[in-house]
Coordinates of C-alpha atoms (C1' of nucleotides) in Angstrom, one line a residue:
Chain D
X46 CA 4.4 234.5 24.0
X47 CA 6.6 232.9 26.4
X48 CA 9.5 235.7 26.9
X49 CA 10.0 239.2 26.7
X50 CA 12.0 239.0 23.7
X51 CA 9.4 237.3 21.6
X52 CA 6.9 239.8 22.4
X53 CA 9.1 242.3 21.0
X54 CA 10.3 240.5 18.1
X55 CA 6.3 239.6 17.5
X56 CA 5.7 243.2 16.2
X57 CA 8.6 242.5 13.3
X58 CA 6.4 239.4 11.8
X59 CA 5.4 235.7 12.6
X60 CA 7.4 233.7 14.0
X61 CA 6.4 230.0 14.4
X62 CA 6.4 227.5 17.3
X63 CA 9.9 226.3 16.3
X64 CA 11.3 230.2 15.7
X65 CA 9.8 230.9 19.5
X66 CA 11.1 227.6 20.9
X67 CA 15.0 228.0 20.0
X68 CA 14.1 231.8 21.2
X69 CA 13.1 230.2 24.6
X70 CA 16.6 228.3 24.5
X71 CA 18.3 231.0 24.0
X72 CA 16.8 232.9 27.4
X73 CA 18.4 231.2 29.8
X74 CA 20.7 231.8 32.6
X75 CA 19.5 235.3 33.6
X76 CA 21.4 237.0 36.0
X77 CA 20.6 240.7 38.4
X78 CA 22.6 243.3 37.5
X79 CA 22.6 246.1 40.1
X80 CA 21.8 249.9 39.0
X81 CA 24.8 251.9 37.7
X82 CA 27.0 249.2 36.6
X83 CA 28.5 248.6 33.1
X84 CA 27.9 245.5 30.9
X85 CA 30.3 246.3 28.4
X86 CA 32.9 249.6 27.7
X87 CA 33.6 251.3 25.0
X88 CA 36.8 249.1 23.0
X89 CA 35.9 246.0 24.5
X90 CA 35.1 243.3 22.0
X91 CA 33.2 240.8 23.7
X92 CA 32.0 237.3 23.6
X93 CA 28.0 237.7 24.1
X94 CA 25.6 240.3 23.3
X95 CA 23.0 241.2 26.2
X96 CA 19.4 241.2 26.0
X97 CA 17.5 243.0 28.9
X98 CA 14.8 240.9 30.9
X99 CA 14.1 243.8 33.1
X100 CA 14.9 247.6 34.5
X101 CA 16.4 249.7 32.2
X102 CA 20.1 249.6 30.4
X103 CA 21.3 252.8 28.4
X104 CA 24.1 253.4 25.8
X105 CA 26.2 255.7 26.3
X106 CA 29.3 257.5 25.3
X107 CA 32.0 259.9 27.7
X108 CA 33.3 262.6 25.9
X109 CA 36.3 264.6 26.2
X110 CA 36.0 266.3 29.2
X111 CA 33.7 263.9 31.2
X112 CA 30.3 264.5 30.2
X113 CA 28.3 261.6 29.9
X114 CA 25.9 261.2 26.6
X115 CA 22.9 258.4 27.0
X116 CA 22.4 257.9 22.9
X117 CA 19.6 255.2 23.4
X118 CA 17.4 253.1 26.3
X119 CA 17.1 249.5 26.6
X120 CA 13.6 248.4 28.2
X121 CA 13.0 244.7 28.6
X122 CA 13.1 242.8 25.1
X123 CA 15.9 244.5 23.9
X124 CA 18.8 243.2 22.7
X125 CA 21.9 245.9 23.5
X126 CA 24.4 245.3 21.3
X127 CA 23.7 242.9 18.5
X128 CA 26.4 245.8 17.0
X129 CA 29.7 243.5 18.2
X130 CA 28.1 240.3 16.6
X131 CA 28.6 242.3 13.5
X132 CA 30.8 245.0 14.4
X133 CA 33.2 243.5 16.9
X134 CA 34.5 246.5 18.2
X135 CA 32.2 248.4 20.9
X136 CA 32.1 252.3 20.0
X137 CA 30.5 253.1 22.9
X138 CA 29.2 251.6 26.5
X139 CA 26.5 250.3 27.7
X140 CA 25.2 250.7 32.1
X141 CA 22.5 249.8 33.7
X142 CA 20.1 252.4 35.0
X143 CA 18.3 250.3 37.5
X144 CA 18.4 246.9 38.8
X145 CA 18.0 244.9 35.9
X146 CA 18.1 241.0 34.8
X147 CA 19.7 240.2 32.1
X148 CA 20.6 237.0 29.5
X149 CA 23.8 237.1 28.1
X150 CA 24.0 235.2 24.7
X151 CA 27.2 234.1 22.9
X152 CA 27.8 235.4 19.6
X153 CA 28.3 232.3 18.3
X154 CA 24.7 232.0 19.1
X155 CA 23.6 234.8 17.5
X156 CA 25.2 233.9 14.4
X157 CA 23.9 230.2 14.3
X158 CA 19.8 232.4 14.9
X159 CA 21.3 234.9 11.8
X160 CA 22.1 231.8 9.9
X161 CA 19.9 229.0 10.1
X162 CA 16.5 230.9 11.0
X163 CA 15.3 233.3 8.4
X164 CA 12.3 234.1 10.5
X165 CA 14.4 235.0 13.5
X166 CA 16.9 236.9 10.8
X167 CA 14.4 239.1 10.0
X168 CA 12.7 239.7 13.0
X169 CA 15.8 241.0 14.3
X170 CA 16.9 243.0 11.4
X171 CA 13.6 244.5 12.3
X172 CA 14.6 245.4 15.5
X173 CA 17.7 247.1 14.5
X174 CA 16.1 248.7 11.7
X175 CA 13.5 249.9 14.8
X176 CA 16.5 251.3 16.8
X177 CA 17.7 253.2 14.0
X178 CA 14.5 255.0 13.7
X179 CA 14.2 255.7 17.1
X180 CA 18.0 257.9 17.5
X181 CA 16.5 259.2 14.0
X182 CA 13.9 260.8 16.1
X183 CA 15.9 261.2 18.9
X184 CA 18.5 263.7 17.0
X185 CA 14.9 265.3 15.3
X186 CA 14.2 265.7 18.8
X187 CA 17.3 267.1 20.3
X188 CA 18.1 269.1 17.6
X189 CA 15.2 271.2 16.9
X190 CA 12.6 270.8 19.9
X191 CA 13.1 273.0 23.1
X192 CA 13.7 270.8 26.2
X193 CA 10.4 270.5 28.1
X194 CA 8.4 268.9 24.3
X195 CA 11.7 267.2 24.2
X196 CA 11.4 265.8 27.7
X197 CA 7.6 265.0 27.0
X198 CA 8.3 263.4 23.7
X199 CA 10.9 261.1 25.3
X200 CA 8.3 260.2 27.9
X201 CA 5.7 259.4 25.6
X202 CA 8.2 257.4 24.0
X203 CA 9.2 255.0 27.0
X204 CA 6.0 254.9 27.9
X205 CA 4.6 253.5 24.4
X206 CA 7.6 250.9 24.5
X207 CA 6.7 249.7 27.9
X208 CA 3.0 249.5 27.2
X209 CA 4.4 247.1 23.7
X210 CA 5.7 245.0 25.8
X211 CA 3.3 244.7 28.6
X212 CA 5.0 246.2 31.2
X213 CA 3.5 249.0 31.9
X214 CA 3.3 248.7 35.5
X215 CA 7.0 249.4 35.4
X216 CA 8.1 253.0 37.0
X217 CA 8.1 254.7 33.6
X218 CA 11.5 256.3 34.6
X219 CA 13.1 255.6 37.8
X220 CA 16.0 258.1 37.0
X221 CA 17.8 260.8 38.7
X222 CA 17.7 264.1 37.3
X223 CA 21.1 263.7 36.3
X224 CA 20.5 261.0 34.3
X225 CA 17.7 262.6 32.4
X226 CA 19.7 265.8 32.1
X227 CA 22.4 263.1 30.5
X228 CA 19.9 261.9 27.8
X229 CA 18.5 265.0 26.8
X230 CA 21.7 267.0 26.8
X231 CA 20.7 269.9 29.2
X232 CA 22.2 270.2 32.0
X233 CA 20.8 269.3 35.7
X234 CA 19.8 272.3 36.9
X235 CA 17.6 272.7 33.5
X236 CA 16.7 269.3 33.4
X237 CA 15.4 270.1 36.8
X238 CA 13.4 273.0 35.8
X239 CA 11.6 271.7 32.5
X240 CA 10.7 268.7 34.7
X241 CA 9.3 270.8 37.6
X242 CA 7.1 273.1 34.9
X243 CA 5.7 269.6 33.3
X244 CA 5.1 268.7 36.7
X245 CA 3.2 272.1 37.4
X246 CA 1.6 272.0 34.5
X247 CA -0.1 268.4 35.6
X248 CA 1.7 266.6 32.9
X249 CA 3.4 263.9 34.5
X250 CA 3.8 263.6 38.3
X251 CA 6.6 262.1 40.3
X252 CA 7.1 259.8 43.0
X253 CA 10.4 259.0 44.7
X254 CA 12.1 259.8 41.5
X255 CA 9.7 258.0 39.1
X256 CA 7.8 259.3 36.6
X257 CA 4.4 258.7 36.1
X258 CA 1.9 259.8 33.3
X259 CA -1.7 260.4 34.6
X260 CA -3.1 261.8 30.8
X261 CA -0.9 260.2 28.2
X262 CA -3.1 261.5 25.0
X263 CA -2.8 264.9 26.8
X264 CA 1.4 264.1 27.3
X265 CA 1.7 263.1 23.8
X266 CA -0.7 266.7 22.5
X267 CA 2.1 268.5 24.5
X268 CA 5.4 266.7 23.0
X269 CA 3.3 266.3 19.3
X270 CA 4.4 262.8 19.6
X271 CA 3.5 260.8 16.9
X272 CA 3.9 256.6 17.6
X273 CA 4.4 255.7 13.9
X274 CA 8.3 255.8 14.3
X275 CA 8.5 253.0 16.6
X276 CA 6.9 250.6 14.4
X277 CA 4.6 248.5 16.7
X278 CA 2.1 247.2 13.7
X279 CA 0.1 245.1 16.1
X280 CA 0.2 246.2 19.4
X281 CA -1.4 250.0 20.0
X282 CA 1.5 251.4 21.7
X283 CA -0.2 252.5 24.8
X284 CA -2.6 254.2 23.4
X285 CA -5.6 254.5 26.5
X286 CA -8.3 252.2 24.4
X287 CA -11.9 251.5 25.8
X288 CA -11.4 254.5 28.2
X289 CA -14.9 255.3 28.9
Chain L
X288 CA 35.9 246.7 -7.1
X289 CA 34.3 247.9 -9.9
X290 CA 31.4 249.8 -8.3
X291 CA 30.7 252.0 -5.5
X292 CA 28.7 249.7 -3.8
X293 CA 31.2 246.7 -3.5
X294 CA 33.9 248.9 -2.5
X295 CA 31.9 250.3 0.3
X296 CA 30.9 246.7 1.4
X297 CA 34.4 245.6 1.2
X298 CA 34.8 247.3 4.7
X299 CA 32.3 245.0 6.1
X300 CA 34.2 241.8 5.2
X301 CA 35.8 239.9 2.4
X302 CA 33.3 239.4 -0.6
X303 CA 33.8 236.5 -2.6
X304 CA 33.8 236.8 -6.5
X305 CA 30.6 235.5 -7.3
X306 CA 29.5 237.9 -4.7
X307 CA 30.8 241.0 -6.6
X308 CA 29.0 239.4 -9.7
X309 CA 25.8 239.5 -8.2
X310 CA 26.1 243.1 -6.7
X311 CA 27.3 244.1 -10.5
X312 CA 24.4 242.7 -11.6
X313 CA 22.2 244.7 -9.1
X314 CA 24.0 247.7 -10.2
X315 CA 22.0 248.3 -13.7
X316 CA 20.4 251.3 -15.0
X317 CA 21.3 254.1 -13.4
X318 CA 19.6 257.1 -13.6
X319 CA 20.5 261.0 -12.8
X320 CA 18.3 262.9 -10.4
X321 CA 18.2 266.5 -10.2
X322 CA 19.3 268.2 -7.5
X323 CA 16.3 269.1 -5.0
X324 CA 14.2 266.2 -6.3
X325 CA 12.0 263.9 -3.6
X326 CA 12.9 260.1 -4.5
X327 CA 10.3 258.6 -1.8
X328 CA 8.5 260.4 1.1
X329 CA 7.0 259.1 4.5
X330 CA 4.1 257.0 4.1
X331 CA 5.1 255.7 0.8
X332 CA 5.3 251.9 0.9
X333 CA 7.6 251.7 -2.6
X334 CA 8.9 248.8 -3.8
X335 CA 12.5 249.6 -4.2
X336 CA 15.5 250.8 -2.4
X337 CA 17.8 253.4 -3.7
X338 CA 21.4 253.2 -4.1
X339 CA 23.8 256.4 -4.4
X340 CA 26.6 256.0 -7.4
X341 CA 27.5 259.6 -7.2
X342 CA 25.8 263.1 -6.1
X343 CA 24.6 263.5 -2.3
X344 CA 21.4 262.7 -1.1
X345 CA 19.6 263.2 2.6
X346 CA 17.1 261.4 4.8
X347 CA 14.6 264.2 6.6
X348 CA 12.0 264.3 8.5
X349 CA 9.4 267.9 8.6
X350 CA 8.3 269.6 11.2
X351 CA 4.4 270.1 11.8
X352 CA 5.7 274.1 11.9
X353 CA 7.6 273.1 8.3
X354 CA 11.6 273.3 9.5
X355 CA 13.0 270.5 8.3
X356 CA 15.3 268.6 10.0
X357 CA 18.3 266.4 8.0
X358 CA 19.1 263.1 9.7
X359 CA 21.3 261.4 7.8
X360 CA 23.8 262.2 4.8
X361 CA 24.2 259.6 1.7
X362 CA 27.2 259.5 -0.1
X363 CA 28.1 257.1 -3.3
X364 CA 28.4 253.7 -2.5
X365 CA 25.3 254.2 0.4
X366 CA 22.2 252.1 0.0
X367 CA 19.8 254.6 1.2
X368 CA 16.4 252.9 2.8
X369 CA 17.1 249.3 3.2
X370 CA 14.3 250.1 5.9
X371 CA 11.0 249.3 2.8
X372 CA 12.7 245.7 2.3
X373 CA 11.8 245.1 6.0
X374 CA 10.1 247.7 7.6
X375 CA 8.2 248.5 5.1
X376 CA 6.9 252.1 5.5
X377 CA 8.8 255.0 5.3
X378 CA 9.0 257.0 8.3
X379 CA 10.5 260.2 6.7
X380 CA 11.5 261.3 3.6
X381 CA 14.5 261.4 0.7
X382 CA 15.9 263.9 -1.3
X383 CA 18.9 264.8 -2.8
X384 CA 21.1 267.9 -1.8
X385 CA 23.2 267.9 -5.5
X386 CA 22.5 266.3 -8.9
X387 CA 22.9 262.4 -8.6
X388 CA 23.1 259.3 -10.3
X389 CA 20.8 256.8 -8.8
X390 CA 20.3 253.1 -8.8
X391 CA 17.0 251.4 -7.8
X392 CA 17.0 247.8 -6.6
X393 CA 13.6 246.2 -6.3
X394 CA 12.1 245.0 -3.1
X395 CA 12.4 241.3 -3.9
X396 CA 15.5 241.5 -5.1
X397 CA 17.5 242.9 -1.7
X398 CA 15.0 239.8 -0.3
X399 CA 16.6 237.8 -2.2
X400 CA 20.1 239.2 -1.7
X401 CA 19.2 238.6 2.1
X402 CA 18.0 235.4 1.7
X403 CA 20.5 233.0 -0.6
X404 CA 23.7 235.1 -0.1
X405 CA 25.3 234.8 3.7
X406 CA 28.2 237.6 2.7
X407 CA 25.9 240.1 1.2
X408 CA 23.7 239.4 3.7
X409 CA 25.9 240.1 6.6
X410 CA 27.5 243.5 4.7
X411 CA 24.2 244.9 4.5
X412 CA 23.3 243.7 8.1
X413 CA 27.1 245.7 8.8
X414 CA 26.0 248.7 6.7
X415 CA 23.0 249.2 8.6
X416 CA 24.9 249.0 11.9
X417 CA 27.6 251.9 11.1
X418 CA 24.5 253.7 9.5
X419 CA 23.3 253.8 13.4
X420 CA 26.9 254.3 14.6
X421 CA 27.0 257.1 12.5
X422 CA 23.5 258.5 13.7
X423 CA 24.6 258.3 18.1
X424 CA 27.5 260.1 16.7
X425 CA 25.4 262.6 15.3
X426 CA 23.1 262.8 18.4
X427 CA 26.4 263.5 20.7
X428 CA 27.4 266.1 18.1
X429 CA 23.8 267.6 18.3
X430 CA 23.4 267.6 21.7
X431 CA 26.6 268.6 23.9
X432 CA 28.8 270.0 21.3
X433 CA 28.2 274.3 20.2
X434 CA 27.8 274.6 16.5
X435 CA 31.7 275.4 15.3
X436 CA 32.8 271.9 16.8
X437 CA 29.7 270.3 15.3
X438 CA 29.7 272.0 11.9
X439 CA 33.8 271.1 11.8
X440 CA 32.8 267.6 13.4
X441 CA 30.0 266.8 10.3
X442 CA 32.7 268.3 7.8
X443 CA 35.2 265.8 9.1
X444 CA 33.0 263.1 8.7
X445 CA 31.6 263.5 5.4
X446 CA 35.3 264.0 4.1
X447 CA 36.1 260.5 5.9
X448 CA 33.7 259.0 3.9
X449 CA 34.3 260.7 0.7
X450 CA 37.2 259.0 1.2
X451 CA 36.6 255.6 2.1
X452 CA 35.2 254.9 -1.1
X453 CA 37.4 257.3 -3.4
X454 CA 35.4 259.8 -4.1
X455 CA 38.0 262.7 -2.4
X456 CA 37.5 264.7 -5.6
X457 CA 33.8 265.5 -4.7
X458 CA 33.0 268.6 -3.1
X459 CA 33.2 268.0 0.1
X460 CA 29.9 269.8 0.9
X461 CA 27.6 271.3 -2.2
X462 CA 25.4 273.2 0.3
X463 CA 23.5 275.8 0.9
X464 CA 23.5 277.3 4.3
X465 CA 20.2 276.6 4.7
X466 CA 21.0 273.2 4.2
X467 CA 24.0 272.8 6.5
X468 CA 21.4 274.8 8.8
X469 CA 19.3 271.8 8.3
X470 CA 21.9 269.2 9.3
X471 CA 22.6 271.1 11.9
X472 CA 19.7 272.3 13.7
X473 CA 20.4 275.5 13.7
X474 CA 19.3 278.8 12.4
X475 CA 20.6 279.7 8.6
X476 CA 21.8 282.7 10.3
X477 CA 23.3 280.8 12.8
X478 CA 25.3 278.2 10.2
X479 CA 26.1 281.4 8.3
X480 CA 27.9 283.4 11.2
X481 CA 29.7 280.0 12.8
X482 CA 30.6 279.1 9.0
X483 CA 32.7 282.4 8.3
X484 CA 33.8 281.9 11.7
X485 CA 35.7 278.8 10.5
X486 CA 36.4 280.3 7.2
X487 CA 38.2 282.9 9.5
X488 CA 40.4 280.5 11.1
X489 CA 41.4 279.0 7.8
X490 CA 39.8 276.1 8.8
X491 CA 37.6 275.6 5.6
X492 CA 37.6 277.2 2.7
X493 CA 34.3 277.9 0.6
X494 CA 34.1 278.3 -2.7
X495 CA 30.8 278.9 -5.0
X496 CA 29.1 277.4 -2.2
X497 CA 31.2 274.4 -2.3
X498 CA 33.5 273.3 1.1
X499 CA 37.5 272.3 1.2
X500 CA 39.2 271.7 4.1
X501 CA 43.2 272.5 3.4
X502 CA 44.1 270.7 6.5
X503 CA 42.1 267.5 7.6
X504 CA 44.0 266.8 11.1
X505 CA 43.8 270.4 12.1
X506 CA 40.1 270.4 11.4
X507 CA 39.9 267.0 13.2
X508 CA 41.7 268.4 16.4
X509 CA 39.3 271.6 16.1
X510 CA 36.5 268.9 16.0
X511 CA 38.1 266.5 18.5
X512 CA 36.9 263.7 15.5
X513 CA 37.3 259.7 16.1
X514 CA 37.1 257.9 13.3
X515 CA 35.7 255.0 15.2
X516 CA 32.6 255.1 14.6
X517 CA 32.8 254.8 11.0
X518 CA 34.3 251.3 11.4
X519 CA 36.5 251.9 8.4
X520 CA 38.4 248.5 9.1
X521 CA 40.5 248.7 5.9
X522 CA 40.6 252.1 4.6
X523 CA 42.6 254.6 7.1
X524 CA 39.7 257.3 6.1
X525 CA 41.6 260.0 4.5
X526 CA 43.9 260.3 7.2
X527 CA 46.8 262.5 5.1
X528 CA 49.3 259.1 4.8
X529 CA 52.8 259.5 3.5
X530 CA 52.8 263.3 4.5
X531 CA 56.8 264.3 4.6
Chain U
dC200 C1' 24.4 263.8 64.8
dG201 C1' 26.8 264.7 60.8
dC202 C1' 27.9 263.4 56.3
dG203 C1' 27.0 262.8 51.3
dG204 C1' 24.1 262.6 47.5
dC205 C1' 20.2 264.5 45.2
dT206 C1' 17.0 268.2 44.5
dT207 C1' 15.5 273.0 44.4
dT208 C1' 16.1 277.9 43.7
dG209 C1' 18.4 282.3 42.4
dA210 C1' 21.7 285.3 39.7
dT211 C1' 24.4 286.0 35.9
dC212 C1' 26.5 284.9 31.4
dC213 C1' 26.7 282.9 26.9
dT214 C1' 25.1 280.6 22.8
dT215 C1' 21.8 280.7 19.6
dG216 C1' 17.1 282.3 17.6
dT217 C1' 14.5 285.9 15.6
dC218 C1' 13.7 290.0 13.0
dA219 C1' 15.2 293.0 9.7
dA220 C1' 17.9 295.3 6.5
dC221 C1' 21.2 295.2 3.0
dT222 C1' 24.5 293.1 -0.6
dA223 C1' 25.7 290.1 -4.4
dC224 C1' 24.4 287.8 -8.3
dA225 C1' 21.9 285.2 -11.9
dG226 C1' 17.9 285.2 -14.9
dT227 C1' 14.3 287.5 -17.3
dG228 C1' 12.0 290.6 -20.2
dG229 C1' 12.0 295.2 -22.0
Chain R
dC165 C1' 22.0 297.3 -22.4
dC166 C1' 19.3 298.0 -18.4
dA167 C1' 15.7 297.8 -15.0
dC168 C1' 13.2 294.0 -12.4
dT169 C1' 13.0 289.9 -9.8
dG170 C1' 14.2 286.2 -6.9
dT171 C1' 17.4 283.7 -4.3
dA172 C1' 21.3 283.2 -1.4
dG173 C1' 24.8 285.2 1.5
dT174 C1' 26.0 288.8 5.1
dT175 C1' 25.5 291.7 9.0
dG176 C1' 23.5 294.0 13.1
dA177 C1' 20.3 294.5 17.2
dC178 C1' 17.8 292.4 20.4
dA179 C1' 15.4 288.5 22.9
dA180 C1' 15.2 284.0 24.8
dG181 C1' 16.6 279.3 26.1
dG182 C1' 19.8 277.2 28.5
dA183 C1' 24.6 276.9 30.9
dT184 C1' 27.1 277.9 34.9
dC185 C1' 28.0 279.1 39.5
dA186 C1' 26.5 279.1 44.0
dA187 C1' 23.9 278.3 48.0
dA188 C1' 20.4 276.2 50.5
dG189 C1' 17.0 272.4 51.5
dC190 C1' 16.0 267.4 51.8
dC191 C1' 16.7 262.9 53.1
dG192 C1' 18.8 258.4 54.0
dC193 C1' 22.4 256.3 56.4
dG194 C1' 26.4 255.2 59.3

DNA sequence: CGCGGCTTTGATCCTTGTCAACTACAGTGG
DNA sequence: CCACTGTAGTTGACAAGGATCAAAGCCGCG
């Protein structure tokens, strides 16, 4: 239960004491990334795949005429872009949101943990398996909900992934309006006005541009948000237990 | 090359012969599937995956207010919910738009497949990556782009990979508009107005509810489409080669 | 003090949703 | 052969969510 990454991977199956020890090997040189910097661009075909130890990293793709789409959030635990130990070519980027520490690991690695660990295979099969289903509720959530349940949902959402791996005392989103506006593909103005009405409505308050979630059961009753998608089997995804 | 399956794997890497032996033997007792037939829903826990030989089949999710909302587009050759081997439950459901033919592969067999064959292993482990390649794609196109440039965008796409595994002849969409309204996320009224629309610019051409496009790259600049993200290494996906 | 970035608010326009009527067509039973 | 039904496609009118443009307020920082 050492590192982050293990605490994720936990929810995907054992692992045993030699799984988590080559996991601990693996962790090691992390380094601070400031906010607003890339890791890797979109074309780039890089040596090492990133796992986040802390802050916030998101994906994201420019299009055309200089919008800027955020198609996922990386919270600690996650690896960003197993994708180029695979894929090799980067369809996309990836930045950092906040000030974040990070491990990069060599692909080489990654192939020797895909190889020689079945354990660790699966656990992070798992994980991508996990990240599919969240865009798959993502687009079910951009496409058809209007943007203040949309906006709740995706709260509910970070917050449930924070609380799985224990870090709930994080700022649940420490993001500038145009940044949210980025990720739920509104613009800033509206992003601004859905977040002002959840705000009136006592939803979620804010703090020098962070979000917090006084009520989540009464959040998640607002966005219908239902947990099952993100697969945490043994942790309880921030649900408020023993309240009372 | 003798199925669908190994052909679409062949993008993901060279497959050596005893490979291809193995997926043939995978590939037994197909079965047809009417069109508008359920072959799992959520909460099921089955214990095998489907494979697509021909016909079209969709992943969706409903809405507690009934819409349902299409997230993802199998075509012949596409293993459609690798997810049960690993994840286990099924977070949504599967249906097929058109009459199919349909291969089911037990649980312990993909196991297996995972476990004592490193090139299947790692084509699967690619197929599931583009799978989520092709779903951020489909978030971008959901969220910033109006519904012409989507609905050409998706049209694009699914003719790419009609392509990439030689099944151009198909029609290239068999849909009602209230299915393309579900891929979408828009009104059926909505699909049906921006559909003539693109009828009207000769664009696409419809008949008995069955798409052609006469001219891919026009549609593609209409659609400002990258292939990228389909990571079609090999193929050139049905880019019009050899024209004059 | 003034500048620049972010937030807030207002006014107007456009894309899309909703409601509703109408057409076309295939299947059914008389 | 023809009414009767149901389903899908088509079209119009209107409403609403969200985009865009613009201006003003806030605040940290040099």
């Amino acid at each position: 239960m050492g590192n982050v990454l293990a605490r994720k991977l936990w929810n995907a199956g054992r692992l045993d004491p030699e799984d988590l020890q080559r996991l601990d090997e693996v962790i090691s040189n992390p380094f601070p990334v400031d906010a607003r910097k890339d890791l890797i661009q979109q074309g780039d075909d890089p040596e090492h795949v990133h796992l986040v130890l802390s802050g916030m990293v998101c994906r994201y793709k420019l299009m055309p005429d200089g919008r800027r789409a955020i198609v996922a959030l990386m919270l600690p635990g996650d690896i960003c872009d197993l994708h180029v130990a695979i894929l090799g070519r980067m369809d996309h980027n990836l930045g950092t949101l906040t000030d974040c520490s990070v491990v990069r690991i060599p692909r080489a690695t990654i192939e020797e943990l895909l190889e020689n660990h079945p354990r660790i295979r699966r656990a992070l099969f798992w994980s991508t398996l996990v990240d599919e289903a969240i865009l798959r509720e993502w687009l079910v959530n951009m496409g058809r909900r209007r943007a203040d349940k949309q906006m709740a949902h995706l709260f509910c959402e970070v917050h449930a992934r924070l609380c799985a791996v224990n870090h709930m005392q994080d700022a649940l989103l420490p993001l500038t309006q145009e940044e949210l506006a980025d990720i739920l593909g509104v613009s800033t103005v509206h992003a601004q006005r859905v977040l002002s009405q959840l705000r009136a409505q006592g939803l979620v308050t804010v703090q020098d541009s962070r979000v917090a979630v006084p009520d989540v059961e009464r959040l998640r009753d607002f966005a219908q948000f239902e947990v099952d998608y993100l697969h945490l089997e043994q942790g309880e995804g921030g649900r408020q237990h023993h309240t009372k």
